[in-house]
Each structure stands twice: as C-alpha cells, then as structure tokens.
Amino acid sequence: MDPTAWFRWLGVAGIELRANEQTLAIDPFLTRPPFRRMWFGRVRSDRSLVVTTIPRCDAVLVTHAHHDHLMDVPEVIQHTGATAYGSPNTCQLLAILEAQEEHVREIKVGDQLFLGHFQVEVLPSEHLKIPGFAPGPLSLRLQPPLHVRDYRMDTCFSFLIEVDGRRWLDWSSARSEPALPADVLCVAPSADAAYYEALLAVVQPRIIILLHWDDLFRPLSKPLRPYWKPPRRAFPPLKRVDLPAFRQLIKHIAPQTKIFFPEIFRLYDLSEILS
C-alpha cells in the first residue's frame, strides 16, 4: 500500500508536505537573489524555476514576510491556484505583487486551519533580531518589483501540522516557548545549547529535520553550503554554521532523537524516516 504522507525540503526554510492528492507548502523560496541585492537593486521571482520545482500546490503557509520566505509565493499562487495564509504584512505584500485576493487569507495566532488532509494550528513565534530588518509597517509607496528591504515582517508564526496521524512542528521562533509536543520538529541550527535543551524537553520529537542552514544567497545551480554566521568578536570573525557540531549537540541533549538532513528536492516517505 502506498504511503499517504510525503515531504520534500525545498531549501532554506521551504518544506512541501503531500497527503494523497493534496500538497501543502511552507515558505517556498527558490529564486535566491545574490547578497548584493540585499542593499542594491530589485528582486524578481524566477518563474521558470518555481513552476518547474513546484508544479502543483493547494495551500501555502508563510511564517513571516521576509523575502526568503515570501518572494516566490505569488508565483506559486499564480500557476497552481493555491491559497496563501499569512500575517497582515504578508497579505499586503501579496496584494502588491498582484496575487489574486481570493487566494490570500490573513491568519492570526490561535487560528485552526482545516486544509484537506492537513490540520494546522497557528502558533506565536519570535524572529531573530537582524539589524536593518526590524518588524514594522510596510511603506505606502511599494511598487513591484520590490527591494529586499521592502519585505518587512510584522507577526511571525510557527505551525503545528497534523497529517496522517502524526504531528509536524515547523518551529521558526528564537524562543522555545510555547512549543508543543510533536513527532517531527523542523528547526534551524541558529541558537545555543540552552535553547535546544528547553525546546526538546517540550517537543520530545522522534526526529529533527534541519532546515534554514544553507546559504540563501547561493543559487541552486551550485552545490549547497552552510550559511555565514553573523560577525563575532573572535577569530575568525566570520564562520559558517557548523553542522557536525550541531549534530553532536543534539546527540548530547537528546540521544534518543534522530537527526535527519534531507537532500534538497528529494521526496521522502514520512513513515520511513520515522521508523
């Protein structure tokens, strides 16, 4: 009998879940503008890449409105007819980028979404502080194509998704509260040991899927590599995230928990990775 739940990692924070004939995407981001576009010039979604990589989709969950979570969502909506769910800033940006109104839904913390085979609980989240990208209202003069800095976040969400009798927690918060127990925990390797100790004590996942570890400015035509950590008062001042060290940290904190590094775009049977 064919499995009923599958997933793909789309790079950065992007996840695709499939259940029978339905597809749910979270933060699909494929275009990956180069680093210089953070400050100069405008950014456009790579339509051909998005259409080829995500040929079908029914719903898109957006954790927050930064470009590496949102900028390809309008293209996904346009060619698949999916409905996107996000914060007020997310919905306003989608409207500016000409997403059809009937395919955009504003959500808030505490909402329960029933999306076919997927039951979603919207959880509060807190984004890491990034200089120059603080939360706030959008400019009143935005016109596409946008600058990276135009993708300004307001509310940030995490999502607890129930599918095929399993609980999948997409955790995008810099705080460990208020996480909930789940079979699968998707998390980035961007915090200290105390954070993961507190988070894993609550979630108690059977498996951790690592995401948002790769260099989001490196095009998909090149091999993936870990992102640069923010500058520090040490030598060397710049250092890429250390994936082996993260694996060892999790092994020390929760030796019974499996750590899974998915290959980008490979389709996995959720039952198999949990076995």
Rosetta silent file (secondary structure, phi, psi, omega in degrees, C-alpha in Angstrom):
SEQUENCE: MDPTAWFRWLGVAGIELRANEQTLAIDPFLTRPPFRRMWFGRVRSDRSLVVTTIPRCDAVLVTHAHHDHLMDVPEVIQHTGATAYGSPNTCQLLAILEAQEEHVREIKVGDQLFLGHFQVEVLPSEHLKIPGFAPGPLSLRLQPPLHVRDYRMDTCFSFLIEVDGRRWLDWSSARSEPALPADVLCVAPSADAAYYEALLAVVQPRIIILLHWDDLFRPLSKPLRPYWKPPRRAFPPLKRVDLPAFRQLIKHIAPQTKIFFPEIFRLYDLSEILS
SCORE:     score description
SCORE:     0.000 S_00000001
   1 L     0.000  132.782 -178.395    0.000    0.000    0.000 S_00000001
   2 L   -66.855  141.774  175.874    1.350    3.393   -0.966 S_00000001
   3 L   -65.385  153.157 -176.568    2.237    5.730    1.917 S_00000001
   4 L  -101.542   -8.653 -179.189   -0.147    8.638    2.399 S_00000001
   5 E  -131.681  130.001  179.885    2.308   11.283    3.655 S_00000001
   6 E  -133.375  163.896  171.801    5.465   12.523    1.963 S_00000001
   7 E  -148.682  156.807  172.313    7.696   15.555    2.294 S_00000001
   8 E  -132.805  142.821  167.975   10.383   17.468    0.405 S_00000001
   9 E   -91.779  129.690 -175.939   12.848   20.064    1.617 S_00000001
  10 E  -100.319    7.605 -175.000   12.884   22.972   -0.837 S_00000001
  11 E    91.894  152.738 -177.708   15.996   24.667    0.542 S_00000001
  12 L    53.396 -124.152 -179.526   16.290   27.419    3.184 S_00000001
  13 L   -98.305    7.336 -173.453   13.045   27.214    5.251 S_00000001
  14 E   -76.622  131.878  176.772   10.959   25.711    2.473 S_00000001
  15 E  -134.062  142.991  172.736    9.025   22.497    3.095 S_00000001
  16 E  -124.143  124.758  175.674    6.483   20.669    0.957 S_00000001
  17 E  -110.494  138.979  177.947    4.099   18.147    2.522 S_00000001
  18 E  -125.868  137.637  174.765    1.945   15.801    0.456 S_00000001
  19 E  -137.209  111.581 -173.992   -1.002   13.725    1.589 S_00000001
  20 L    53.658 -115.248 -176.262   -2.668   11.644   -1.091 S_00000001
  21 L  -100.498   12.035 -176.339   -3.522   14.166   -3.820 S_00000001
  22 E  -112.366  146.590 -178.083   -3.042   17.324   -1.743 S_00000001
  23 E  -129.880  130.409  176.884    0.074   19.475   -1.353 S_00000001
  24 E  -120.718  127.513  177.670    0.901   21.978    1.379 S_00000001
  25 E  -111.980  147.069  174.215    3.983   24.221    1.139 S_00000001
  26 E  -122.258  122.701  175.311    5.643   26.242    3.881 S_00000001
  27 L    47.950   51.131  178.911    7.855   29.234    2.957 S_00000001
  28 L   -67.854  123.753 -177.044    8.780   28.061   -0.564 S_00000001
  29 L  -143.628  114.827 -173.680   11.838   30.075   -1.678 S_00000001
  30 L  -124.263  -26.364 -169.738   13.843   29.118   -4.753 S_00000001
  31 L   -67.951  -39.914  174.473   14.997   32.278   -6.533 S_00000001
  32 L    52.053   67.022  175.418   17.844   33.127   -4.097 S_00000001
  33 L   -59.373  150.326 -179.386   18.955   36.612   -5.216 S_00000001
  34 L   -66.677  163.531 -174.457   22.679   37.281   -4.626 S_00000001
  35 H   -56.808  -37.617 -177.571   23.864   39.020   -1.459 S_00000001
  36 H   -60.031  -23.873  179.021   24.369   42.384   -3.186 S_00000001
  37 H   -72.818  -10.335  174.009   20.598   42.524   -3.768 S_00000001
  38 H   -60.429  -29.887 -173.914   20.125   42.859   -0.020 S_00000001
  39 L  -123.125  -22.656 -174.143   21.049   46.513   -0.437 S_00000001
  40 L  -129.598  136.491  174.950   21.064   47.339   -4.162 S_00000001
  41 L    81.196  178.952 -177.856   18.537   46.788   -6.916 S_00000001
  42 L  -112.405  163.460 -176.291   15.224   44.982   -7.011 S_00000001
  43 E  -121.656  143.720  179.125   14.365   41.290   -6.888 S_00000001
  44 L  -131.156  143.723  177.022   12.096   39.203   -9.096 S_00000001
  45 L   -68.629  139.772  176.894   10.851   35.673   -8.729 S_00000001
  46 L   -83.182   94.245 -171.856   12.359   33.165  -11.167 S_00000001
  47 H   -59.412  -45.917 -177.727    9.103   31.993  -12.727 S_00000001
  48 H   -60.921  -42.918  179.972   10.548   29.122  -14.705 S_00000001
  49 H   -64.449  -43.456 -178.726   12.364   27.723  -11.670 S_00000001
  50 H   -65.669  -45.456 -178.992    9.292   27.992   -9.445 S_00000001
  51 H   -62.784  -41.908 -179.145    6.948   26.399  -11.993 S_00000001
  52 H   -67.966  -39.871 -174.013    9.352   23.540  -12.651 S_00000001
  53 H   -81.161  -36.148 -178.542   10.076   22.845   -8.980 S_00000001
  54 L  -123.672   77.326 -175.317    6.565   23.254   -7.568 S_00000001
  55 L   -71.150  -22.408  179.285    4.189   22.184  -10.352 S_00000001
  56 L  -144.508  148.405  179.966    1.214   21.770   -8.028 S_00000001
  57 L  -166.701  142.339  179.167    0.167   23.143   -4.657 S_00000001
  58 L  -105.366  -32.377 -178.416   -3.096   23.595   -2.763 S_00000001
  59 E  -150.971  148.460  178.044   -2.059   25.805    0.152 S_00000001
  60 E  -128.186  125.415  173.099    0.966   27.836    1.269 S_00000001
  61 E   -99.278  132.575 -178.855    1.755   28.726    4.871 S_00000001
  62 L  -117.096  117.886 -178.713    4.031   31.757    5.341 S_00000001
  63 L   -68.661  -39.856  177.384    5.832   32.094    8.680 S_00000001
  64 L  -163.945  175.614 -164.366    6.729   35.759    8.085 S_00000001
  65 L   -94.438    8.079  176.019    7.163   38.313    5.345 S_00000001
  66 L   -62.044  155.892 -171.295   10.943   38.408    4.765 S_00000001
  67 H   -62.033  -32.761 -176.993   11.971   37.853    1.152 S_00000001
  68 H   -79.434    7.187  174.186   13.492   34.403    1.754 S_00000001
  69 H  -123.129  -21.540 -169.102   10.092   33.180    2.927 S_00000001
  70 H  -120.688  -28.914 -164.208    7.674   35.132    0.742 S_00000001
  71 L   -63.084  -25.193  178.746    9.057   36.394   -2.571 S_00000001
  72 L   -93.192   -5.942 -178.032    8.275   33.230   -4.586 S_00000001
  73 H   -62.892  -41.792  177.863    4.822   32.704   -3.068 S_00000001
  74 H   -56.732  -37.401  179.312    2.993   34.964   -5.600 S_00000001
  75 H   -69.780  -37.949  176.035    4.358   32.842   -8.435 S_00000001
  76 H   -60.608  -45.667  179.133    3.276   29.638   -6.678 S_00000001
  77 H   -59.590  -46.070 -173.431   -0.220   31.090   -6.271 S_00000001
  78 H   -62.917  -43.561 -172.400   -0.425   32.228   -9.883 S_00000001
  79 H   -95.203  -11.666  178.318    0.474   28.971  -11.575 S_00000001
  80 H  -111.010  -19.988 -174.785   -1.054   26.468   -9.117 S_00000001
  81 L    79.581   13.508  179.969   -4.131   28.289   -7.826 S_00000001
  82 L   -66.193  160.064  172.502   -3.011   27.687   -4.233 S_00000001
  83 E  -105.557  133.627 -179.596   -4.252   29.806   -1.341 S_00000001
  84 E  -103.014  142.839 -178.208   -1.619   31.510    0.837 S_00000001
  85 E  -123.489  125.907 -178.029   -2.033   32.070    4.589 S_00000001
  86 E  -167.067 -172.815 -176.309   -0.031   34.701    6.455 S_00000001
  87 L   -74.221  173.575  175.835    0.197   37.851    8.553 S_00000001
  88 H   -55.709  -45.925  178.289   -1.183   41.286    7.586 S_00000001
  89 H   -61.784  -40.910  177.968    2.171   42.332    6.061 S_00000001
  90 H   -58.852  -46.503 -178.235    2.340   39.050    4.163 S_00000001
  91 H   -66.780  -38.792  178.532   -1.143   39.596    2.742 S_00000001
  92 H   -64.887  -42.358  179.143   -0.429   43.225    1.846 S_00000001
  93 H   -65.452  -38.870  177.342    2.784   42.263    0.041 S_00000001
  94 H   -62.893  -38.493  177.702    0.993   39.506   -1.858 S_00000001
  95 H   -65.688  -42.112  178.134   -1.615   42.049   -2.976 S_00000001
  96 H   -62.035  -34.837 -179.914    1.120   44.467   -4.090 S_00000001
  97 L   -88.012   15.792  168.891    2.706   41.605   -6.025 S_00000001
  98 L    70.261   28.577  169.531   -0.649   41.056   -7.756 S_00000001
  99 L   -71.652  141.741 -178.404   -1.740   37.830   -6.105 S_00000001
 100 L   -67.376  136.556 -174.377   -5.483   37.372   -6.561 S_00000001
 101 H   -56.231  -37.643 -177.045   -7.449   38.425   -3.486 S_00000001
 102 H   -71.257   -8.270  179.452   -9.414   35.167   -3.320 S_00000001
 103 H  -107.936   17.847 -179.254   -6.133   33.246   -2.960 S_00000001
 104 E  -130.104  128.459 -179.483   -4.875   35.194    0.081 S_00000001
 105 E  -129.888  126.559  175.833   -6.034   34.625    3.666 S_00000001
 106 E   -80.480  138.158  178.689   -4.919   36.557    6.743 S_00000001
 107 L  -127.213  166.474  178.255   -4.294   34.462    9.842 S_00000001
 108 L  -142.139  163.879  178.353   -3.515   35.121   13.496 S_00000001
 109 L   -57.072  135.460  179.956   -2.080   33.226   16.448 S_00000001
 110 L    96.805  -13.288  178.942   -4.521   30.631   17.724 S_00000001
 111 L   -64.440  146.713  172.511   -6.230   30.009   14.395 S_00000001
 112 E  -114.828  122.121 -178.352   -7.079   26.431   13.451 S_00000001
 113 E  -110.870  131.497  177.773   -6.924   25.745    9.719 S_00000001
 114 E  -112.604   98.394 -172.125   -8.531   22.672    8.149 S_00000001
 115 E  -112.848   74.993 -178.467   -6.817   22.275    4.792 S_00000001
 116 L    64.512 -119.571  179.933   -7.983   18.939    3.457 S_00000001
 117 L   -76.197   -7.266 -174.536   -5.755   16.248    4.962 S_00000001
 118 E  -107.776  124.239  171.882   -3.804   18.906    6.921 S_00000001
 119 E  -106.776  124.119 -170.933   -4.956   20.331   10.247 S_00000001
 120 E  -121.351  131.214  171.578   -2.886   23.382   11.160 S_00000001
 121 E  -109.431  128.125 -178.215   -2.569   25.271   14.439 S_00000001
 122 E   -89.034  120.019 -175.560   -1.041   28.753   14.172 S_00000001
 123 E  -111.220  152.177  176.869    1.472   29.342   16.962 S_00000001
 124 E   -71.127  151.798 -177.884    3.260   32.530   18.095 S_00000001
 125 E  -147.759  156.910  179.890    6.875   32.953   17.086 S_00000001
 126 L  -129.833  120.477 -177.381    9.694   35.422   17.633 S_00000001
 127 L   -78.896  149.013  171.484   12.199   36.176   14.888 S_00000001
 128 L   -57.863  145.481  177.948   15.901   36.641   15.496 S_00000001
 129 L   -77.518  123.498 -179.990   16.848   40.316   15.635 S_00000001
 130 L  -122.853  118.457 -179.871   18.527   41.381   12.364 S_00000001
 131 L   -54.847  131.028  179.093   19.893   44.946   12.055 S_00000001
 132 L    87.654   -6.011 -177.965   18.017   46.827    9.352 S_00000001
 133 L  -131.958   41.798  179.664   15.173   44.298    9.203 S_00000001
 134 L   -71.932  152.876  176.682   13.177   45.051   12.337 S_00000001
 135 L   -61.960  152.257  178.198    9.416   44.407   12.330 S_00000001
 136 L   168.461  179.606 -179.639    7.188   47.276   11.361 S_00000001
 137 L   -72.726  157.675  177.783    4.625   48.634    8.905 S_00000001
 138 L   -79.173  154.222  172.603    5.141   48.497    5.167 S_00000001
 139 L   -63.964  146.960  179.856    5.990   51.547    3.099 S_00000001
 140 L   -83.342   -1.761 -174.003    2.946   53.145    1.476 S_00000001
 141 L  -117.426   26.655 -175.976    4.762   53.555   -1.862 S_00000001
 142 L   -73.984  133.894  176.069    5.708   50.000   -2.763 S_00000001
 143 L  -136.689  133.387  178.661    5.663   49.076   -6.423 S_00000001
 144 L   -72.624  151.543   -3.241    6.864   45.754   -7.906 S_00000001
 145 L   -72.498  152.117 -173.052    9.461   44.582   -8.414 S_00000001
 146 E   -93.411  160.469  166.168   10.406   45.152   -4.779 S_00000001
 147 L   -81.473  156.974  176.915   13.664   45.716   -2.960 S_00000001
 148 H   -56.964  -41.459 -177.419   14.674   43.062   -0.435 S_00000001
 149 H   -67.014  -15.131  177.556   14.213   45.604    2.377 S_00000001
 150 H   -71.926  -21.910  179.640   10.579   46.094    1.260 S_00000001
 151 L   -80.826   77.441 -174.574    9.762   42.587    2.522 S_00000001
 152 L   -97.905  130.181 -177.628    9.236   43.783    6.065 S_00000001
 153 L   -85.271  159.104  168.857    7.811   41.391    8.615 S_00000001
 154 L  -122.279  -93.281  176.573    5.258   42.085   11.319 S_00000001
 155 L   -79.444  145.862  175.403    3.936   38.981   13.077 S_00000001
 156 E  -118.904  139.915 -177.674    5.939   35.758   12.903 S_00000001
 157 E  -120.594  155.782  158.757    4.321   32.326   13.127 S_00000001
 158 E  -116.961  164.748 -175.677    5.219   28.718   13.724 S_00000001
 159 E  -133.748  131.489  169.821    2.897   25.916   12.619 S_00000001
 160 E  -103.382  119.230 -173.908    1.809   22.638   14.169 S_00000001
 161 E  -117.801  127.617  174.333    0.504   20.397   11.396 S_00000001
 162 E  -104.540  124.837 -179.737   -1.333   17.116   11.888 S_00000001
 163 E  -149.794  134.270  177.094   -1.259   14.778    8.897 S_00000001
 164 L    54.540   36.134  177.772   -1.658   11.029    8.583 S_00000001
 165 L    76.745   11.176 -179.518   -1.912   10.674   12.372 S_00000001
 166 E  -123.780  155.845 -178.578    1.390   12.454   13.005 S_00000001
 167 E  -110.703  124.631 -176.345    2.296   15.873   14.380 S_00000001
 168 E  -116.682  116.631 -178.728    4.754   18.032   12.426 S_00000001
 169 E  -106.255  111.036  174.129    6.080   21.165   14.165 S_00000001
 170 E   -92.755   99.904 -170.650    7.612   23.802   11.897 S_00000001
 171 L  -102.732  112.726 -175.316    9.343   25.906   14.562 S_00000001
 172 L  -115.102   20.936 -172.911   10.636   29.288   13.377 S_00000001
 173 L  -101.941  148.153  174.033   10.994   31.039   16.728 S_00000001
 174 L   -81.000   -3.994  175.952   14.051   32.322   18.578 S_00000001
 175 L  -113.800  152.490  179.445   12.282   31.289   21.796 S_00000001
 176 L   -85.440  -11.643  177.729   11.477   27.778   22.926 S_00000001
 177 L  -101.653  149.869   -5.797    8.022   28.762   24.207 S_00000001
 178 L  -102.961   74.109  178.126    5.245   27.923   23.547 S_00000001
 179 L   -63.160  162.185 -178.979    6.255   24.862   21.542 S_00000001
 180 L  -129.280  157.705  177.924    4.077   21.742   21.667 S_00000001
 181 L   -59.106  142.700 -179.723    4.824   18.002   21.532 S_00000001
 182 L  -156.936  156.357  175.748    5.316   16.636   18.027 S_00000001
 183 L   -75.281  -38.846 -176.990    6.675   13.619   16.187 S_00000001
 184 E  -121.024  131.372  175.983    8.690   15.763   13.775 S_00000001
 185 E  -118.974  120.584  173.478   10.474   19.008   14.642 S_00000001
 186 E  -100.537  123.849 -173.784   11.756   21.271   11.866 S_00000001
 187 E  -152.072  156.719  178.567   14.275   23.749   13.237 S_00000001
 188 L   -97.335  153.897 -179.461   17.315   25.799   12.228 S_00000001
 189 L   -89.514   56.689 -169.570   20.821   25.419   13.788 S_00000001
 190 L  -118.727    9.967 -175.541   20.992   29.063   14.875 S_00000001
 191 L  -125.294 -177.999 -178.374   20.726   29.032   18.688 S_00000001
 192 L   -94.276  177.564 -175.127   22.689   27.962   21.750 S_00000001
 193 H   -61.565  -39.958 -178.091   22.544   24.755   23.760 S_00000001
 194 H   -59.912  -36.959  178.598   20.111   26.140   26.355 S_00000001
 195 H   -61.785  -50.120 -176.984   17.578   26.881   23.610 S_00000001
 196 H   -69.639  -33.017  175.991   17.637   23.330   22.235 S_00000001
 197 H   -60.522  -47.305 -179.840   17.566   21.811   25.718 S_00000001
 198 H   -67.531  -42.026 -177.564   14.388   23.724   26.543 S_00000001
 199 H   -65.140  -46.792 -177.150   12.811   23.135   23.124 S_00000001
 200 H   -70.338  -28.849  177.414   13.449   19.395   23.023 S_00000001
 201 H   -62.934  -33.289  179.801   12.252   18.946   26.593 S_00000001
 202 H   -85.481  -49.585 -173.040    8.823   20.199   25.497 S_00000001
 203 H   -72.569  -40.365 -177.125    8.552   18.857   21.935 S_00000001
 204 L    47.775   55.346 -176.076   10.174   15.453   22.569 S_00000001
 205 L   -74.538  152.759  171.521   10.353   14.747   18.841 S_00000001
 206 L   -76.625  -28.930 -177.654   11.130   11.373   17.366 S_00000001
 207 E  -147.582  142.900  172.630   13.080   13.116   14.618 S_00000001
 208 E  -108.530  127.998  173.972   14.578   16.550   13.951 S_00000001
 209 E  -105.765  119.026 -176.663   14.657   17.805   10.375 S_00000001
 210 E   -83.966  129.963  175.472   17.258   20.508    9.953 S_00000001
 211 L  -140.026  174.744 -179.140   16.378   23.454    7.726 S_00000001
 212 L    54.384   38.081  177.294   17.423   27.051    7.091 S_00000001
 213 L  -106.947  -14.808 -172.007   21.112   26.058    7.384 S_00000001
 214 E   -91.972  156.565 -178.664   22.132   26.642    3.764 S_00000001
 215 L   -66.747  108.260 -174.005   23.455   29.832    2.173 S_00000001
 216 L   -74.153   -8.228  178.116   20.298   31.535    0.913 S_00000001
 217 L   -95.865   -6.431 -177.680   22.293   33.750   -1.488 S_00000001
 218 L   -90.256  123.875 -175.344   23.904   30.826   -3.335 S_00000001
 219 L   -64.848  155.513 -178.852   21.951   29.835   -6.464 S_00000001
 220 L   -69.684  -10.596  175.436   20.521   26.344   -6.783 S_00000001
 221 L   -72.782  -10.870  179.600   22.734   25.783   -9.828 S_00000001
 222 L  -115.041  157.698  178.616   25.637   25.378   -7.354 S_00000001
 223 L   -60.926  147.145  177.994   26.099   22.851   -4.526 S_00000001
 224 L   -67.130  151.269  172.025   24.606   23.823   -1.192 S_00000001
 225 L  -149.706  154.686 -178.062   26.858   25.075    1.585 S_00000001
 226 E   -62.315  152.519 -179.568   26.206   26.328    5.143 S_00000001
 227 L   -77.264  160.808  174.499   25.437   29.995    5.665 S_00000001
 228 E   -77.827  131.819  174.342   27.824   32.506    7.236 S_00000001
 229 L   -76.026  156.773  179.345   27.090   33.233   10.878 S_00000001
 230 L   -57.794  151.295  179.016   26.921   36.916   11.930 S_00000001
 231 L   -54.997  146.797 -178.236   30.310   38.560   12.657 S_00000001
 232 L  -136.304  165.373  178.233   31.675   37.914   16.141 S_00000001
 233 L   -88.029   68.093 -179.339   34.445   39.162   18.422 S_00000001
 234 L  -160.844  174.105  177.379   36.681   36.151   17.829 S_00000001
 235 L  -114.600  130.254   -6.296   38.988   34.680   15.237 S_00000001
 236 L   -75.573  150.209 -178.226   37.934   34.121   12.574 S_00000001
 237 L   -65.951  -28.685  177.080   35.253   36.829   12.814 S_00000001
 238 L  -111.872  133.826 -177.693   33.219   35.106   10.076 S_00000001
 239 L  -150.146  138.605  177.742   32.420   31.419   10.299 S_00000001
 240 E   -76.266  154.320  178.720   29.951   29.140    8.593 S_00000001
 241 L   -60.628  138.185 -173.278   27.416   27.262   10.688 S_00000001
 242 L   -97.459   98.543 -177.246   28.957   24.003   11.933 S_00000001
 243 H   -67.795  -43.382  176.087   26.579   21.169   11.051 S_00000001
 244 H   -58.945  -38.269  178.474   28.640   18.357   12.650 S_00000001
 245 H   -65.059  -37.514  176.958   28.791   20.360   15.880 S_00000001
 246 H   -64.229  -42.700  178.584   25.011   20.777   15.796 S_00000001
 247 H   -59.517  -42.984  179.692   24.561   17.054   15.330 S_00000001
 248 H   -66.199  -37.286  178.451   26.792   16.378   18.334 S_00000001
 249 H   -61.529  -48.129 -179.051   24.910   18.921   20.415 S_00000001
 250 H   -65.869  -39.052  178.136   21.554   17.279   19.718 S_00000001
 251 H   -60.581  -36.830  179.031   23.017   13.828   20.304 S_00000001
 252 H   -71.388  -42.030 -176.610   24.211   15.015   23.715 S_00000001
 253 H   -73.235  -45.498 -174.125   20.903   16.665   24.658 S_00000001
 254 L  -138.427   77.634 -175.035   18.526   14.012   23.310 S_00000001
 255 L   -61.161  -20.370 -179.723   20.386   10.825   22.311 S_00000001
 256 L   -83.263   -9.190 -176.491   17.124    9.057   21.511 S_00000001
 257 L   -91.104  130.505  178.719   16.171   11.673   18.893 S_00000001
 258 E   -81.729  138.427  175.636   17.077   11.045   15.266 S_00000001
 259 E  -109.069  127.508 -173.666   18.600   13.937   13.277 S_00000001
 260 E  -122.240  124.110  175.605   17.732   13.981    9.603 S_00000001
 261 L  -106.038   95.054 -177.487   19.455   16.057    6.927 S_00000001
 262 L   -70.534  148.679  170.622   17.211   15.751    3.847 S_00000001
 263 L   -76.058  140.902 -178.303   18.589   16.118    0.353 S_00000001
 264 E   -62.404  132.844  177.074   17.116   19.112   -1.386 S_00000001
 265 L    70.891   -2.193  177.477   14.056   18.260   -3.547 S_00000001
 266 L   -76.466  136.527 -179.170   14.186   14.558   -2.717 S_00000001
 267 L   -89.387  126.136 -176.966   10.768   13.129   -1.887 S_00000001
 268 E  -117.391  142.007  171.150   10.652   11.175    1.390 S_00000001
 269 E   -78.692  118.881 -176.097    8.069    8.830    2.825 S_00000001
 270 H   -61.914  -35.443  179.013    7.255   10.235    6.263 S_00000001
 271 H   -62.740  -39.422 -176.773    6.591    6.753    7.651 S_00000001
 272 H   -67.456  -43.174 -176.674   10.034    5.542    6.608 S_00000001
 273 H   -73.007  -19.855  178.843   12.019    8.345    8.223 S_00000001
 274 H   -90.183   -8.276 -176.853   10.048    7.923   11.440 S_00000001
 275 L   -79.781    0.000    0.000   10.603    4.166   11.583 S_00000001
